[in-house]
PDB file of C-alpha atoms in Angstrom:
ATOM      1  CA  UNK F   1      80.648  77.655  71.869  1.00  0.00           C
ATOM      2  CA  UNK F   2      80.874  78.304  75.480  1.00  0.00           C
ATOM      3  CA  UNK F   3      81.293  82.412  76.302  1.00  0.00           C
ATOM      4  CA  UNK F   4      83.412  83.825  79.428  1.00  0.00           C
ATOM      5  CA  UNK F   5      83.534  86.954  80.902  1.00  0.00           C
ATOM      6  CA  UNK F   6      85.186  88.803  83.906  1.00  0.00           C
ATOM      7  CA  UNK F   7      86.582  91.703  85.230  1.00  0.00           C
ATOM      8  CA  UNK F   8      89.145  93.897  87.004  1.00  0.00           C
ATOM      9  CA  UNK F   9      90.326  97.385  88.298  1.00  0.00           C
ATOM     10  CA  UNK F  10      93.592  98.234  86.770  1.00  0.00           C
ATOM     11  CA  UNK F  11      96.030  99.151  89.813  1.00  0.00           C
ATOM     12  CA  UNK F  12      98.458 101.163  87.045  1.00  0.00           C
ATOM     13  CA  UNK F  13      97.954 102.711  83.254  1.00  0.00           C
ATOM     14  CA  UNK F  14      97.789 100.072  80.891  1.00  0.00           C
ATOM     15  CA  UNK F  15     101.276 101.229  78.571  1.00  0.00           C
ATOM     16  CA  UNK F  16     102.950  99.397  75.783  1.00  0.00           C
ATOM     17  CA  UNK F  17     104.876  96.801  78.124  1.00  0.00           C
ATOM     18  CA  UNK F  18     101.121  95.107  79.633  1.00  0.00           C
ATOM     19  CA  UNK F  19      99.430  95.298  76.764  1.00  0.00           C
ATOM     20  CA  UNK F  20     102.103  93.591  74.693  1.00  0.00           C
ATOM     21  CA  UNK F  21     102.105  91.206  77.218  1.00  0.00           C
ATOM     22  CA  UNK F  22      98.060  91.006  77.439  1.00  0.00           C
ATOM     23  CA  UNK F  23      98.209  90.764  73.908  1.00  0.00           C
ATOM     24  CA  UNK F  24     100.576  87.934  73.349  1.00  0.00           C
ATOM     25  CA  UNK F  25      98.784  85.753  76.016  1.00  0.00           C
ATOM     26  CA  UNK F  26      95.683  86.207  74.093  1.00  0.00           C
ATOM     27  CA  UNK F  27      96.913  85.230  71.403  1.00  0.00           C
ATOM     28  CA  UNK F  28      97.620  81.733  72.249  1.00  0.00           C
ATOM     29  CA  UNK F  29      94.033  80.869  72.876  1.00  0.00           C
ATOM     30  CA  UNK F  30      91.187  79.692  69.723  1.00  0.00           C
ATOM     31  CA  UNK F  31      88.819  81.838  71.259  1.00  0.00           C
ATOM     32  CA  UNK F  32      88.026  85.254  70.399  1.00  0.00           C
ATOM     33  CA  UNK F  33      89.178  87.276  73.020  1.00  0.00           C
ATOM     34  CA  UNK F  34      87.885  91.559  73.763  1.00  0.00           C
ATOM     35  CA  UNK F  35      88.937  93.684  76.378  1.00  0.00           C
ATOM     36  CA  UNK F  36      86.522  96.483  76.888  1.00  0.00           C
ATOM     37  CA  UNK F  37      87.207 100.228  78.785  1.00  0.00           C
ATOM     38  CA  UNK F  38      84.868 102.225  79.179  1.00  0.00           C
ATOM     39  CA  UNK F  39      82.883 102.661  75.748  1.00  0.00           C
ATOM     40  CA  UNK F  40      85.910 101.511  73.864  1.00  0.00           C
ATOM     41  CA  UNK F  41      86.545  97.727  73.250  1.00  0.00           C
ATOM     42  CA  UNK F  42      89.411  95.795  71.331  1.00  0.00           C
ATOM     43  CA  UNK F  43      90.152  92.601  69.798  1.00  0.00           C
ATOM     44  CA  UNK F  44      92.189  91.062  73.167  1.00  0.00           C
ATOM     45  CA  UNK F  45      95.413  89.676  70.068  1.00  0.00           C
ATOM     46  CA  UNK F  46      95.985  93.266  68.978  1.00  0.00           C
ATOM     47  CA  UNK F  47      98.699  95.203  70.792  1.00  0.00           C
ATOM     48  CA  UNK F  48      97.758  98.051  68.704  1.00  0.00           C
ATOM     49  CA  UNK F  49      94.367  97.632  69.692  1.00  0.00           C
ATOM     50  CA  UNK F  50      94.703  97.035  73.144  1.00  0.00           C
ATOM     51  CA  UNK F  51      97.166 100.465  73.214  1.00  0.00           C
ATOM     52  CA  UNK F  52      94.572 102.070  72.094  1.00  0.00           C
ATOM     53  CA  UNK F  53      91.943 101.528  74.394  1.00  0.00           C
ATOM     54  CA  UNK F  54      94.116 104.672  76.575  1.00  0.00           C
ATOM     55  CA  UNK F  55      92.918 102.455  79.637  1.00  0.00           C
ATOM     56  CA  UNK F  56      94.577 103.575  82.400  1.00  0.00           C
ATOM     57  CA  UNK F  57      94.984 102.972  86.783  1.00  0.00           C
ATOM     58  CA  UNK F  58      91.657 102.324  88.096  1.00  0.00           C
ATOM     59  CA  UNK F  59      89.398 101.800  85.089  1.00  0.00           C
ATOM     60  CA  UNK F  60      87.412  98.821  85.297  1.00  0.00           C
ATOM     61  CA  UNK F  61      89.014  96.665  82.208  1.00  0.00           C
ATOM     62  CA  UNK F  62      86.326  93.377  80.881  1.00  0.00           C
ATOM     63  CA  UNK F  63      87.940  90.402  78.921  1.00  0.00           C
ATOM     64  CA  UNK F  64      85.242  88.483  77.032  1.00  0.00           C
ATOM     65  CA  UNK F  65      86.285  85.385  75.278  1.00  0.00           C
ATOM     66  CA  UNK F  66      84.091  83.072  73.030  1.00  0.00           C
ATOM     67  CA  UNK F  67      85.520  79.410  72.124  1.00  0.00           C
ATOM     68  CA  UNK F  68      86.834  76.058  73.132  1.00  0.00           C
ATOM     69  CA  UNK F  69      89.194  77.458  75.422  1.00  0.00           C
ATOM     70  CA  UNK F  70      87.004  81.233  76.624  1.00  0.00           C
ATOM     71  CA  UNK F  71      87.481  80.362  80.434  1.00  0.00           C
ATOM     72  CA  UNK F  72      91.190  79.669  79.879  1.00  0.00           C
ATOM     73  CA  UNK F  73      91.644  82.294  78.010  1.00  0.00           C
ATOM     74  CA  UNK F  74      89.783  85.100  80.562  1.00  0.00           C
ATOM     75  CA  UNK F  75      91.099  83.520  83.859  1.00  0.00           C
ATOM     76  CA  UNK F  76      94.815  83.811  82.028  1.00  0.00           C
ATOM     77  CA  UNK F  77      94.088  87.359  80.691  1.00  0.00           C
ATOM     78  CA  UNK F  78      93.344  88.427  84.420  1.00  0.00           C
ATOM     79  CA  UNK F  79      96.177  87.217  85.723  1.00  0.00           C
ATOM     80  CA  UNK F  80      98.203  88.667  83.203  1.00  0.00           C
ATOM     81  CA  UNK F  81      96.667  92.410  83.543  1.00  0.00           C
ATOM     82  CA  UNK F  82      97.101  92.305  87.592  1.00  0.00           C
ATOM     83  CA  UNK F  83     100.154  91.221  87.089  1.00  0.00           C
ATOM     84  CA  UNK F  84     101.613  93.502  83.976  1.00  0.00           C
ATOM     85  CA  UNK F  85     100.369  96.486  85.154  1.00  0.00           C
ATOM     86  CA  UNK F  86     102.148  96.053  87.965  1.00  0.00           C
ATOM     87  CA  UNK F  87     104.781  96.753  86.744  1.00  0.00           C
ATOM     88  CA  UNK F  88     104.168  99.313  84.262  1.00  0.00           C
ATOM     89  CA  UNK F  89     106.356 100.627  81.550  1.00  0.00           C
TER      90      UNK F  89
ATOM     91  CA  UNK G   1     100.855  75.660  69.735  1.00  0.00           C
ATOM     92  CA  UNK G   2     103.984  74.461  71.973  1.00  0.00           C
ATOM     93  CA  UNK G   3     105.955  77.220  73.880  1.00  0.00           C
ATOM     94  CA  UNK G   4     109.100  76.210  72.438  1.00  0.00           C
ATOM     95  CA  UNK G   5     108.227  75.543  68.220  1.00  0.00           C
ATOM     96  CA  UNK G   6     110.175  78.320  66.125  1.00  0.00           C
ATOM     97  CA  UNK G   7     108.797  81.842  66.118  1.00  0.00           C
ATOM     98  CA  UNK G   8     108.744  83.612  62.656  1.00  0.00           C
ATOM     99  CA  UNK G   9     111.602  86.277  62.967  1.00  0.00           C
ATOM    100  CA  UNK G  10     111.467  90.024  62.223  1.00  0.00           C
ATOM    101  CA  UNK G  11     114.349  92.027  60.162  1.00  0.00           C
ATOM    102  CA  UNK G  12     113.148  95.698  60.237  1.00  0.00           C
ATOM    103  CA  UNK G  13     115.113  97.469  57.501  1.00  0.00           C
ATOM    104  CA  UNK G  14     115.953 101.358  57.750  1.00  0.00           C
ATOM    105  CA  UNK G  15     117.768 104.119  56.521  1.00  0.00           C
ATOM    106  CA  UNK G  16     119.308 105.003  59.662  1.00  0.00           C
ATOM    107  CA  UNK G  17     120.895 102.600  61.721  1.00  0.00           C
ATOM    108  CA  UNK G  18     119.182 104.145  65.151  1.00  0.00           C
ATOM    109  CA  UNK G  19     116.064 104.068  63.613  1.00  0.00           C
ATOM    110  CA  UNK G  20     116.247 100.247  63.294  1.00  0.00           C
ATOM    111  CA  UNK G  21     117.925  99.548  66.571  1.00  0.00           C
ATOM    112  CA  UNK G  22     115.648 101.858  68.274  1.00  0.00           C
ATOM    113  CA  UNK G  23     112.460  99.737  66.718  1.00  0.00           C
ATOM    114  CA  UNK G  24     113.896  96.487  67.247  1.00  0.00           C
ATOM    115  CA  UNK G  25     114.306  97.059  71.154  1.00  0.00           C
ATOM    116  CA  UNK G  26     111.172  98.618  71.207  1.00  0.00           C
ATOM    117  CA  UNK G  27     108.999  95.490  69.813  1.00  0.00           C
ATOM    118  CA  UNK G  28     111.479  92.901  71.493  1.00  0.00           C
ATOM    119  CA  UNK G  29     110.961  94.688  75.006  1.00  0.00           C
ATOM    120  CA  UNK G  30     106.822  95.098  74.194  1.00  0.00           C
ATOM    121  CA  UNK G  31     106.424  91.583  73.041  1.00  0.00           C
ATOM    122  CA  UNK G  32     108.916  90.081  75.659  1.00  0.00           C
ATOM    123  CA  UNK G  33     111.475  89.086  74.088  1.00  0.00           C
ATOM    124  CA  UNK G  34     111.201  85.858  72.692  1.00  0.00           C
ATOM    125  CA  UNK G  35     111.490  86.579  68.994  1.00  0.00           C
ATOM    126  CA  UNK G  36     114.175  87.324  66.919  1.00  0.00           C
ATOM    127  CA  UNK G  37     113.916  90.990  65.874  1.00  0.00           C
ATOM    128  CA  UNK G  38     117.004  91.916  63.705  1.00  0.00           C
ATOM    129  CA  UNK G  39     117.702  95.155  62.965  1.00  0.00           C
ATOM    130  CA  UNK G  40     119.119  96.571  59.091  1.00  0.00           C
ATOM    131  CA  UNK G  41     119.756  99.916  59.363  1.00  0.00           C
ATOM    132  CA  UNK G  42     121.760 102.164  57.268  1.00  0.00           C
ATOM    133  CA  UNK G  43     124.650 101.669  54.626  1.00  0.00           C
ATOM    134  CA  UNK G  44     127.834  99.486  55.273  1.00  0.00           C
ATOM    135  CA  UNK G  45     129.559 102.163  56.882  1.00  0.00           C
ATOM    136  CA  UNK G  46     126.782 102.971  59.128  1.00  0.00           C
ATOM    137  CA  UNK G  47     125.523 106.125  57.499  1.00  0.00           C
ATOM    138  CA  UNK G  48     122.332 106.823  56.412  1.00  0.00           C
ATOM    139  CA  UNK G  49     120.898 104.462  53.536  1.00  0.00           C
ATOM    140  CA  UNK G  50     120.259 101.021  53.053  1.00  0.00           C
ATOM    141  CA  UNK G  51     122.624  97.791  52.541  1.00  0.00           C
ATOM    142  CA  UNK G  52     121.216  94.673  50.780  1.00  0.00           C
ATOM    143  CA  UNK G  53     124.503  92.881  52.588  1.00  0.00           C
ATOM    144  CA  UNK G  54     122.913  94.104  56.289  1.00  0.00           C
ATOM    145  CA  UNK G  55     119.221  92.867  55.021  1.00  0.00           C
ATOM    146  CA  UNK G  56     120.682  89.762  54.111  1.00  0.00           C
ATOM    147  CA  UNK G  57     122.382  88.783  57.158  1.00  0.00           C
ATOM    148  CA  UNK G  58     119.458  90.018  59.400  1.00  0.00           C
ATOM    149  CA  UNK G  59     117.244  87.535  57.386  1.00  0.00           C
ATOM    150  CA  UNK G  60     119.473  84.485  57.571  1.00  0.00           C
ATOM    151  CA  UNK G  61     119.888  85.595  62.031  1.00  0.00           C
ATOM    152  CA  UNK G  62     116.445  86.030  62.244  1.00  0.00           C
ATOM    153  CA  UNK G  63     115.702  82.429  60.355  1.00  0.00           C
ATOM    154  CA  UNK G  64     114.581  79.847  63.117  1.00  0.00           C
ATOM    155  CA  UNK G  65     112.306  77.286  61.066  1.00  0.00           C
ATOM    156  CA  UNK G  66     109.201  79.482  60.930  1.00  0.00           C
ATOM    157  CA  UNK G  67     110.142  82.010  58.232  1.00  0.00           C
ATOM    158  CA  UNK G  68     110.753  85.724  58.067  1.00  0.00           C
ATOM    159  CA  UNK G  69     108.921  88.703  58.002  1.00  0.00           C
ATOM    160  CA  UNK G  70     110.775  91.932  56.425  1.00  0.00           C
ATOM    161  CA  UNK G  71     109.148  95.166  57.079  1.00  0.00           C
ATOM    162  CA  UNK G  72     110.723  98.398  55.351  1.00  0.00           C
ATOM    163  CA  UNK G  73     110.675 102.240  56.938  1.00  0.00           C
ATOM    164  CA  UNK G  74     110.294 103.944  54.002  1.00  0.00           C
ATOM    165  CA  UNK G  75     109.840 102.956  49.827  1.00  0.00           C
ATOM    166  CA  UNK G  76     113.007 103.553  49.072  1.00  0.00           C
ATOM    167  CA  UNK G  77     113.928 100.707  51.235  1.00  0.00           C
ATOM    168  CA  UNK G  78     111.776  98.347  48.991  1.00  0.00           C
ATOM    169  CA  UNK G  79     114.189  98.391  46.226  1.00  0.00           C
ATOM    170  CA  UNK G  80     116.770  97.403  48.450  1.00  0.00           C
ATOM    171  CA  UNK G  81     115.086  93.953  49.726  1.00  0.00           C
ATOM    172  CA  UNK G  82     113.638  93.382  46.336  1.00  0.00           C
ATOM    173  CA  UNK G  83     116.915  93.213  45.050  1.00  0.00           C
ATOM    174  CA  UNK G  84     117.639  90.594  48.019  1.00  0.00           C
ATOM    175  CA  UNK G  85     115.276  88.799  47.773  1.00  0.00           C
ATOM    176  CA  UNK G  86     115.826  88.242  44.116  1.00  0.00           C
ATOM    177  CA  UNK G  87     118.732  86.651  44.457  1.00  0.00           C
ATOM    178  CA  UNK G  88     118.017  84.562  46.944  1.00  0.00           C
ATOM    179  CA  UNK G  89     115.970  82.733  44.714  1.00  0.00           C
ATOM    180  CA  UNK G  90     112.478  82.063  44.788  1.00  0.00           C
ATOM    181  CA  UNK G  91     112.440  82.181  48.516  1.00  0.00           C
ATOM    182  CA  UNK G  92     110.782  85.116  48.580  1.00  0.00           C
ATOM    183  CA  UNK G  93     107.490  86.418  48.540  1.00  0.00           C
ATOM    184  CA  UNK G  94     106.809  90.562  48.270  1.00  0.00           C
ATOM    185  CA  UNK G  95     103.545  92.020  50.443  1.00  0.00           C
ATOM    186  CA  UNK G  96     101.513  94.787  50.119  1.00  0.00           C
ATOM    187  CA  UNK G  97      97.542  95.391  50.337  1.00  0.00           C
ATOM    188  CA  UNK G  98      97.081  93.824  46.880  1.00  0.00           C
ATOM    189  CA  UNK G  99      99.299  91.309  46.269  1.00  0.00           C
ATOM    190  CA  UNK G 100      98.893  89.139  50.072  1.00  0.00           C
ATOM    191  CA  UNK G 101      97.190  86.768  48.139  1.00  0.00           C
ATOM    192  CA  UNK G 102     100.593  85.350  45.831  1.00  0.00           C
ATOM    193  CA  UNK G 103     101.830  84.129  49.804  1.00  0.00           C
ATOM    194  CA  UNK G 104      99.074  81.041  48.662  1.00  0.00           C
ATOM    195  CA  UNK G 105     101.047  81.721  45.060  1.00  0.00           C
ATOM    196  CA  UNK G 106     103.922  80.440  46.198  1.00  0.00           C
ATOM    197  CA  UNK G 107     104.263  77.622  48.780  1.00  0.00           C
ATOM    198  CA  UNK G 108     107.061  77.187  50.745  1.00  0.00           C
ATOM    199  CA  UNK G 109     107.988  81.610  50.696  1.00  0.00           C
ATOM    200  CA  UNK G 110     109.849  81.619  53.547  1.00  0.00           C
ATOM    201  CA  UNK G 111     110.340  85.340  53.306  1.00  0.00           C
ATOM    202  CA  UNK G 112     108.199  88.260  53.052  1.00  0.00           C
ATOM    203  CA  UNK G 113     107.588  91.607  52.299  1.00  0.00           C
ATOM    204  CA  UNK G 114     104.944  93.191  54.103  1.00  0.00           C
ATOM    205  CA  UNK G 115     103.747  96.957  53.414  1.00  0.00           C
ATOM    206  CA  UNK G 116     103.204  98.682  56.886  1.00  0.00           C
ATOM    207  CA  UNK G 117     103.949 101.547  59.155  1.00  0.00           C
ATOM    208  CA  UNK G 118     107.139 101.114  60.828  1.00  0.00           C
ATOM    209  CA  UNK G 119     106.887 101.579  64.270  1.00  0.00           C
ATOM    210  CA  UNK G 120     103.264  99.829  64.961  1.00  0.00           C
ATOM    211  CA  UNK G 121     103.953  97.170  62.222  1.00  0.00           C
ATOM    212  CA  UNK G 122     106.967  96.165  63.679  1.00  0.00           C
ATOM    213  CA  UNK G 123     105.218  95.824  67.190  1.00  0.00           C
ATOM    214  CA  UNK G 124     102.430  94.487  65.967  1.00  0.00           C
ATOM    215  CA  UNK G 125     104.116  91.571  63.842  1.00  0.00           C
ATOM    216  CA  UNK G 126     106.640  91.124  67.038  1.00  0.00           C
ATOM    217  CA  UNK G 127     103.443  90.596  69.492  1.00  0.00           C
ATOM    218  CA  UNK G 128     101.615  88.027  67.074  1.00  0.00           C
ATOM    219  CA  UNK G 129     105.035  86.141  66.396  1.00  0.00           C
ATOM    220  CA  UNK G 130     105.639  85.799  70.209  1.00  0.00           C
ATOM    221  CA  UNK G 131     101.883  84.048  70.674  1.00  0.00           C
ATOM    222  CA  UNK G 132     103.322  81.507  68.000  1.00  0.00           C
ATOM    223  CA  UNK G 133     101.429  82.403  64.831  1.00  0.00           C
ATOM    224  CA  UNK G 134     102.698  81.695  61.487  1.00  0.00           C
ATOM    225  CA  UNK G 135     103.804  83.469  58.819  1.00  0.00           C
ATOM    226  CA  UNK G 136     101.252  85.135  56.871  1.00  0.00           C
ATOM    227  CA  UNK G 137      99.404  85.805  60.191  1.00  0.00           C
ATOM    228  CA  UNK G 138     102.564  88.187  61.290  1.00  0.00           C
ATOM    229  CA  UNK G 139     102.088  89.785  57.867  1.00  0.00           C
ATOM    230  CA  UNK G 140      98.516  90.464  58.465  1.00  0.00           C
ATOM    231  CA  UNK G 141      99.133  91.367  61.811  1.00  0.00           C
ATOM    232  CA  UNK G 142     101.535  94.163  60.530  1.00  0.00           C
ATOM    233  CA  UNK G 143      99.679  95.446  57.597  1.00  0.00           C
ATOM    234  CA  UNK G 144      96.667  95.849  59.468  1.00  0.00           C
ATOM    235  CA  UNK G 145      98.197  98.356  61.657  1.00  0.00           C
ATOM    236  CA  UNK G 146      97.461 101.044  58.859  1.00  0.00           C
ATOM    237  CA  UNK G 147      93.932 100.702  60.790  1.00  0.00           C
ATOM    238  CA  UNK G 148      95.104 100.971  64.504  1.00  0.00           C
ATOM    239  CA  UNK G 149      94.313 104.509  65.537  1.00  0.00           C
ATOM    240  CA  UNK G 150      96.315 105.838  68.881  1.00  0.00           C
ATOM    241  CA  UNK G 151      93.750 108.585  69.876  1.00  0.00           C
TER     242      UNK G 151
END
């Protein structure tokens, strides 16, 4: 199973809006999908997971993906995050 | 999993009518709004309580060919969408920890009970419906937020 693995500063606090977005992204992939924050790392699909990671501007936030579809899944879970955070909320 | 196949809808089922409004914008807005998250909160009249009438008419709204998954604020609420359920006949199929396993039971449940914590069930089920997942992975999905910790 091919692994992937990248990642990237938030630019704002990652609140319910982004990771409900992070999380529903993820969720369309077969891979497994983490997002990691400092010592704390969640299962990418959970929103409840992801809201509790408390990651917030300028952390360093790593998606990890393992499956058919791991690059897919980390090169959309970047986009996602630079995006959402964005714009907050 | 194609971007436009049915979602499973949501009816979140409250004493107060705020309460349920309040929830379903929440998890609509979180999980961006492309599931149907109905709202059946309080009596007839609006005050506080539960209406089997309200339950059933969120169910049939939120209904778009992938099922429906009813999630209850407090016990009390239980009886009310038991009763519902019931006579809807045999469509139905009732959650909890312990009895998840009858959704195999009974092929074809296109409604079910799931036993989770209001708020962070309903978001969670909304979020896993929106990434296209079907039924009894929204019921997980809310019943395992008795495990999601916020601190």
């Amino acid at each position: 199973m091919p692994a992937s693995s990248e990642s990237i500063t938030l630019t704002g606090d990652l609140h319910a809006r982004p990771a409900g977005a992070l999380a529903v992204t993820a969720g369309r992939f077969a891979a497994t999908v983490s997002v990691t924050a400092g010592t704390k790392t969640a299962d990418a699909k959970s929103v409840l997971g992801v809201m509790g990671l408390g990651a917030t501007s300028g952390q360093v936030l790593t998606v990890s993906a393992d499956g058919p579809d791991a690059a897919e899944a980390v090169s959309a879970l970047i986009a996602i995050i630079g995006e959402a955070t964005r714009v907050g909320g | 999993m194609s971007q436009d196949a049915p979602r499973v809808g949501i009816v979140l089922v409250s004493h107060s009518v705020r309460l349920a409004e309040g929830t379903a914008d929440l998890a609509g807005q979180v999980s961006g709004g492309t599931v149907r998250v109905l709202a059946a909160g309080g009596t007839e009249d609006g005050g506080l309580g539960t209406s089997a009438e309200k339950v059933a008419r969120a169910v049939a709204d939120a209904e778009t060919g992938a099922g429906v998954l009813v999630l209850p604020d407090l016990g009390s609420a239980v009886l009310t969408v038991r009763a519902m359920l019931a006579e809807m006949g045999g469509l139905a199929e009732m959650g909890g920890p312990d009895e998840m396993g009858r959704l195999e039971d009974t092929p074809g449940a296109r409604v079910v009970l799931a036993d989770a914590p209001f708020v962070e069930g309903a978001v969670a089920a909304t979020v896993t419906a929106a990434a296209g997942a079907d039924l009894k992975a929204v019921a997980t999905a809310a019943e395992e937020a008795w495990h999601a910790r916020k601190l």
